[in-house]
Amino acid sequence: MQSHQTDTVNHMVKPLILNDKEVRTLLQQLDIQFLMKSLFQALGQNSAVQPPQTVALFPDNKGDYITYLGVMAKEGVFGAKLSPYLVTDEQPIITAWTNLMSMQTGLPLLWCDAGQLTVERTAGTTALAINHLAPKNSRHLALIGVGSVGLAHLKHAIGLREWQTITLYAPELDNDIELQAELKALDSRIHIPGSVACCVENADVIMLCTSSAHPVISLDDIKQSALITSISTNAVNAHEVPPALLSHADVFCDYKQTTPASAGEMCLAAAEHDWDKSQIMGDLVDLEAGTCPLPNYDKPVFFRSIGLGLEDVAMAYGIWQLANKEQ
């Protein structure tokens, strides 16, 4: 952490612009789980502000973009991430850039590609939730989705418990022997079953890391006591679990003030299954402060993260500090 005096001087300089390669290099030096833990503590201490995210729809169903906002008073910064979802004739295009601003000068400090930054803060947030919510004797970890987000989740979660087995599944693995071999080489505990059902049937913790807008698991396939984490994507009402799950689970989220209005399965559960956001047992602010009950694991536990602007601002601030230090 740099001195306040140094930061004050740096608030007066020309803003930095960092591309994906430059951000990835700096990310290797960040303690991401510590940053995520600190920001949720700051929210609980009223020294940070997390406004609701906003969605702007493009005309003619051509996509949308989400604005993620956040304010960090102690650090003297605020900012926003802009994340578009662009509909194409093939796969949708999803990009993101984060802007960091000074509360001292009102001027921009940083514009950075937020692609990998988002991947890492998303995984770090999920890891923080798992550390709070997974029983200490959890031994079986399952991961659905093996793209960059899924593999980042694996990296952050692999040291949280003494896993005996780690099962991975994604449709693209079915006929890709080379990719299967690469993934198995990451850790001797990794197994790759041929279906979602086989992947999750014995799992104590199930991490859903897909871009699916529809459920990817069935309630019939999971253990009664399983912890399920979900991030989903920013398609309208995207959800990786059946909305009916919420009425039969202990539900937690990253930030209960904003998540229920944005998480697809929460919106659908409220509309179709008489679920209410008051049934959320706690969020990461509560878990960090120890002000909410923990599950007793007589039913599934569901943790939903939508991705907060404050996470992006905290990561951008860490990147900005490192970049200034190197310069």
Coordinates of C-alpha atoms in Angstrom, one line a residue:
M1 CA 0.0 0.0 0.0
Q2 CA 1.4 3.3 -1.0
S3 CA 1.4 6.4 1.3
H4 CA -1.5 8.8 1.2
Q5 CA 0.9 11.6 0.1
T6 CA 2.1 9.6 -2.8
D7 CA -1.5 8.8 -3.8
T8 CA -2.4 12.4 -3.6
V9 CA 0.4 13.3 -6.0
N10 CA -0.7 10.5 -8.4
H11 CA -4.2 11.8 -8.4
M12 CA -2.9 14.8 -10.3
V13 CA -1.2 13.0 -13.1
K14 CA -2.4 12.0 -16.5
P15 CA -4.7 8.9 -16.4
L16 CA -3.2 5.5 -17.2
I17 CA -4.6 3.3 -20.0
L18 CA -3.8 -0.4 -19.6
N19 CA -4.6 -3.1 -22.1
D20 CA -5.3 -6.7 -21.3
K21 CA -1.7 -7.8 -21.4
E22 CA -0.6 -5.1 -19.0
V23 CA -3.4 -5.8 -16.6
R24 CA -2.7 -9.6 -16.6
T25 CA 0.9 -8.9 -15.7
L26 CA -0.1 -6.7 -12.7
L27 CA -2.8 -9.1 -11.6
Q28 CA -0.2 -11.7 -10.7
Q29 CA 1.0 -9.4 -7.9
L30 CA -2.5 -8.8 -6.3
D31 CA -3.8 -10.6 -3.3
I32 CA -7.3 -10.9 -4.8
Q33 CA -9.1 -12.7 -2.0
F34 CA -7.7 -10.2 0.5
L35 CA -9.1 -7.3 -1.7
M36 CA -12.5 -8.9 -1.8
K37 CA -12.5 -9.6 1.9
S38 CA -11.5 -6.0 2.6
L39 CA -14.2 -4.4 0.4
F40 CA -17.0 -6.4 2.0
Q41 CA -15.7 -5.4 5.4
A42 CA -15.7 -1.7 4.2
L43 CA -19.3 -2.1 3.1
G44 CA -20.2 -3.3 6.6
Q45 CA -18.4 -0.3 8.1
N46 CA -20.2 2.2 5.8
S47 CA -16.9 3.3 4.3
A48 CA -17.8 2.1 0.8
V49 CA -20.9 2.5 -1.4
Q50 CA -22.4 0.0 -3.8
P51 CA -25.2 1.4 -6.0
P52 CA -27.4 -1.0 -8.0
Q53 CA -26.1 -2.0 -11.4
T54 CA -28.0 -0.6 -14.3
V55 CA -28.8 -2.3 -17.6
A56 CA -29.3 -0.3 -20.9
L57 CA -31.0 -2.4 -23.6
F58 CA -29.9 -1.8 -27.2
P59 CA -32.7 -1.3 -29.8
D60 CA -34.0 -4.3 -31.9
N61 CA -32.7 -6.9 -29.4
K62 CA -29.1 -6.2 -30.4
G63 CA -27.8 -6.7 -26.8
D64 CA -27.3 -4.5 -23.8
Y65 CA -24.6 -3.1 -21.5
I66 CA -24.4 -3.2 -17.7
T67 CA -22.9 -0.4 -15.7
Y68 CA -21.2 -1.5 -12.4
L69 CA -20.6 1.4 -10.0
G70 CA -18.7 1.6 -6.7
V71 CA -17.2 4.1 -4.2
M72 CA -14.3 3.5 -1.8
A73 CA -14.1 6.4 0.6
K74 CA -10.9 5.4 2.5
E75 CA -9.0 5.1 -0.8
G76 CA -10.6 8.3 -2.2
V77 CA -11.7 6.7 -5.4
F78 CA -14.9 5.9 -7.3
G79 CA -15.5 4.3 -10.7
A80 CA -17.5 2.2 -13.0
K81 CA -17.2 -0.8 -15.3
L82 CA -19.0 -0.9 -18.6
S83 CA -19.8 -4.4 -19.8
P84 CA -21.5 -4.8 -23.2
Y85 CA -23.3 -7.9 -24.4
L86 CA -23.4 -7.7 -28.2
V87 CA -25.7 -10.0 -30.1
T88 CA -24.1 -11.4 -33.3
D89 CA -25.0 -14.1 -35.8
E90 CA -22.7 -16.4 -34.0
Q91 CA -21.5 -16.2 -30.3
P92 CA -22.3 -13.0 -28.4
I93 CA -19.4 -10.6 -27.8
I94 CA -18.8 -9.6 -24.2
T95 CA -16.2 -7.1 -23.3
A96 CA -15.6 -4.8 -20.3
W97 CA -13.5 -1.7 -19.4
T98 CA -13.2 -0.2 -15.9
N99 CA -12.8 3.6 -15.2
L100 CA -11.2 4.7 -11.9
M101 CA -11.8 8.3 -10.8
S102 CA -10.4 10.4 -8.0
M103 CA -12.6 11.8 -5.2
Q104 CA -9.9 14.4 -4.6
T105 CA -9.8 15.9 -8.1
G106 CA -12.7 14.5 -9.9
L107 CA -10.4 13.4 -12.7
P108 CA -9.8 10.0 -14.2
L109 CA -6.9 7.9 -12.8
L110 CA -7.2 4.8 -14.9
W111 CA -8.9 3.2 -17.8
C112 CA -8.2 -0.6 -18.0
D113 CA -9.3 -3.6 -19.9
A114 CA -11.5 -5.4 -17.4
G115 CA -11.7 -8.8 -19.0
Q116 CA -9.2 -10.7 -16.9
L117 CA -9.8 -8.4 -13.9
T118 CA -13.4 -9.4 -13.9
V119 CA -12.5 -13.1 -14.2
E120 CA -10.2 -12.9 -11.2
R121 CA -12.5 -10.8 -8.9
T122 CA -15.4 -13.1 -9.8
A123 CA -13.5 -16.2 -8.8
G124 CA -12.1 -14.4 -5.7
T125 CA -15.6 -13.5 -4.5
T126 CA -16.8 -17.1 -5.0
A127 CA -13.8 -18.4 -3.1
L128 CA -14.6 -16.0 -0.2
A129 CA -18.2 -17.3 -0.1
I130 CA -17.0 -21.0 -0.2
N131 CA -14.6 -20.4 2.7
H132 CA -17.6 -19.1 4.8
L133 CA -20.3 -21.5 3.6
A134 CA -18.7 -24.9 2.8
P135 CA -18.4 -27.3 5.8
K136 CA -14.8 -27.7 7.0
N137 CA -15.0 -31.4 6.2
S138 CA -16.0 -30.8 2.5
R139 CA -14.0 -33.3 0.4
H140 CA -15.6 -33.3 -3.1
L141 CA -15.5 -30.3 -5.4
A142 CA -17.3 -30.0 -8.7
L143 CA -16.9 -27.4 -11.4
I144 CA -19.3 -26.9 -14.4
G145 CA -17.6 -24.8 -17.0
V146 CA -13.9 -24.9 -17.9
G147 CA -13.4 -21.6 -19.7
S148 CA -11.2 -18.9 -18.2
V149 CA -13.8 -18.1 -15.5
G150 CA -14.1 -21.7 -14.5
L151 CA -10.4 -22.3 -14.3
A152 CA -9.9 -19.2 -12.3
H153 CA -12.5 -20.5 -9.8
L154 CA -10.6 -23.7 -9.6
K155 CA -7.4 -21.9 -8.9
H156 CA -8.9 -19.8 -6.1
A157 CA -10.9 -22.7 -4.6
I158 CA -8.4 -25.5 -4.8
G159 CA -6.7 -24.6 -1.5
L160 CA -9.8 -23.8 0.5
R161 CA -10.5 -27.4 1.7
E162 CA -8.7 -30.8 1.7
W163 CA -10.4 -31.9 -1.5
Q164 CA -10.2 -35.7 -2.2
T165 CA -11.8 -35.5 -5.6
I166 CA -12.3 -32.6 -8.1
T167 CA -14.7 -33.3 -10.9
L168 CA -15.0 -31.1 -14.0
Y169 CA -17.6 -31.0 -16.8
A170 CA -18.3 -28.9 -19.9
P171 CA -19.9 -30.0 -23.1
E172 CA -16.7 -29.2 -25.1
L173 CA -14.8 -31.8 -23.1
D174 CA -16.8 -34.7 -24.5
N175 CA -14.8 -35.2 -27.6
D176 CA -11.6 -33.3 -26.8
I177 CA -9.1 -35.8 -25.5
E178 CA -6.3 -33.3 -25.6
L179 CA -8.1 -30.7 -23.5
Q180 CA -9.1 -33.5 -21.0
A181 CA -5.4 -34.4 -20.7
E182 CA -4.4 -30.8 -20.1
L183 CA -7.0 -30.4 -17.3
K184 CA -6.1 -33.6 -15.6
A185 CA -2.5 -32.6 -15.6
L186 CA -3.4 -29.6 -13.4
D187 CA -4.0 -31.8 -10.4
S188 CA -3.9 -35.5 -9.7
R189 CA -7.4 -35.3 -8.0
I190 CA -9.1 -34.1 -11.2
H191 CA -11.6 -36.5 -12.9
I192 CA -13.7 -35.7 -15.9
P193 CA -17.0 -37.7 -16.0
G194 CA -19.1 -37.8 -19.1
S195 CA -22.2 -35.9 -17.8
V196 CA -23.3 -33.1 -15.5
A197 CA -25.2 -35.6 -13.3
C198 CA -22.1 -37.7 -12.7
C199 CA -20.0 -34.6 -12.1
V200 CA -22.1 -33.3 -9.3
E201 CA -23.7 -36.4 -7.7
N202 CA -21.3 -36.6 -4.8
A203 CA -20.1 -33.0 -4.7
D204 CA -20.1 -31.1 -1.4
V205 CA -19.4 -27.9 -3.3
I206 CA -20.6 -27.2 -6.9
M207 CA -19.2 -24.2 -8.7
L208 CA -21.3 -23.1 -11.8
C209 CA -19.2 -21.1 -14.1
T210 CA -21.0 -21.0 -17.4
S211 CA -22.4 -18.5 -19.8
S212 CA -25.7 -20.3 -20.0
A213 CA -28.9 -18.4 -19.7
H214 CA -30.7 -21.5 -18.6
P215 CA -30.3 -24.1 -15.8
V216 CA -27.3 -26.4 -16.2
I217 CA -28.0 -28.7 -13.2
S218 CA -31.0 -30.7 -12.0
L219 CA -32.0 -30.7 -8.3
D220 CA -32.4 -34.5 -8.6
D221 CA -28.6 -34.9 -9.2
I222 CA -27.2 -33.1 -6.2
K223 CA -26.6 -34.0 -2.6
Q224 CA -29.2 -32.6 -0.1
S225 CA -26.4 -30.7 1.7
A226 CA -24.5 -29.4 -1.4
L227 CA -23.3 -25.8 -1.6
I228 CA -23.9 -24.4 -5.1
T229 CA -22.3 -21.2 -6.3
S230 CA -23.5 -19.4 -9.4
I231 CA -22.3 -16.4 -11.4
S232 CA -24.3 -16.7 -14.6
T233 CA -24.0 -14.2 -17.4
N234 CA -25.6 -10.9 -18.3
A235 CA -28.2 -12.1 -20.7
V236 CA -31.7 -11.1 -19.5
N237 CA -32.9 -13.3 -16.6
A238 CA -29.9 -15.6 -17.1
H239 CA -29.8 -18.4 -14.5
E240 CA -27.7 -21.5 -14.0
V241 CA -30.1 -23.2 -11.5
P242 CA -33.8 -23.8 -11.6
P243 CA -35.6 -20.9 -10.0
A244 CA -37.6 -23.4 -7.9
L245 CA -34.4 -24.3 -6.0
L246 CA -34.5 -21.0 -4.1
S247 CA -37.7 -22.1 -2.2
H248 CA -35.9 -25.3 -1.0
A249 CA -32.5 -23.9 -0.2
D250 CA -30.6 -21.7 2.2
V251 CA -29.9 -18.7 0.0
F252 CA -26.9 -16.3 0.3
C253 CA -25.6 -13.7 -2.1
D254 CA -22.8 -11.2 -2.6
Y255 CA -24.8 -8.1 -1.7
K256 CA -28.5 -8.4 -0.7
Q257 CA -29.2 -4.7 -1.3
T258 CA -28.7 -5.1 -5.0
T259 CA -28.5 -8.8 -6.1
P260 CA -32.1 -9.8 -5.9
A261 CA -33.2 -7.2 -8.5
S262 CA -30.6 -8.4 -11.0
A263 CA -30.1 -12.2 -10.5
G264 CA -32.2 -14.0 -13.1
E265 CA -33.2 -17.0 -10.9
M266 CA -34.2 -14.6 -8.0
C267 CA -36.4 -12.5 -10.3
L268 CA -38.0 -15.6 -11.7
A269 CA -38.4 -17.3 -8.3
A270 CA -40.2 -14.2 -7.0
A271 CA -42.5 -14.1 -10.1
E272 CA -43.2 -17.8 -10.4
H273 CA -42.6 -19.5 -7.0
D274 CA -43.7 -17.0 -4.4
W275 CA -40.1 -16.6 -3.2
D276 CA -39.2 -13.4 -1.5
K277 CA -35.8 -11.7 -1.1
S278 CA -36.5 -11.5 2.6
Q279 CA -35.7 -15.2 2.6
I280 CA -32.0 -14.5 1.8
M281 CA -30.1 -15.6 5.0
G282 CA -27.2 -13.3 4.5
D283 CA -24.6 -11.8 2.1
L284 CA -20.9 -11.4 2.2
V285 CA -21.2 -8.3 4.3
D286 CA -23.0 -10.3 6.9
L287 CA -20.7 -13.3 6.6
E288 CA -17.6 -11.1 7.1
A289 CA -19.2 -9.4 10.1
G290 CA -20.6 -12.6 11.6
T291 CA -24.1 -11.2 11.8
C292 CA -26.0 -13.9 9.9
P293 CA -26.6 -17.6 10.7
L294 CA -24.6 -20.3 8.9
P295 CA -26.5 -23.1 7.2
N296 CA -27.2 -26.3 9.0
Y297 CA -27.0 -28.3 5.8
D298 CA -30.3 -30.1 6.0
K299 CA -31.1 -28.6 2.6
P300 CA -29.0 -27.3 -0.4
V301 CA -27.1 -24.0 0.1
F302 CA -27.1 -21.5 -2.8
F303 CA -24.8 -18.6 -3.2
R304 CA -25.4 -16.1 -6.0
S305 CA -22.9 -13.5 -7.1
I306 CA -23.9 -11.0 -9.7
G307 CA -20.5 -9.1 -9.7
L308 CA -20.4 -5.8 -8.0
G309 CA -19.0 -2.5 -9.2
L310 CA -17.2 -2.2 -5.9
E311 CA -15.2 -5.3 -6.8
D312 CA -14.2 -3.8 -10.0
V313 CA -13.2 -0.5 -8.4
A314 CA -11.2 -2.3 -5.7
M315 CA -9.3 -4.3 -8.3
A316 CA -8.7 -1.3 -10.5
Y317 CA -7.4 0.6 -7.5
G318 CA -5.0 -2.3 -6.7
I319 CA -3.9 -2.3 -10.4
W320 CA -3.5 1.5 -10.4
Q321 CA -1.3 1.4 -7.3
L322 CA 0.9 -1.3 -8.7
A323 CA 1.3 0.5 -12.0
N324 CA 2.3 3.7 -10.3
K325 CA 4.7 1.9 -8.1
E326 CA 6.4 0.3 -11.2
Q327 CA 6.6 3.7 -12.9

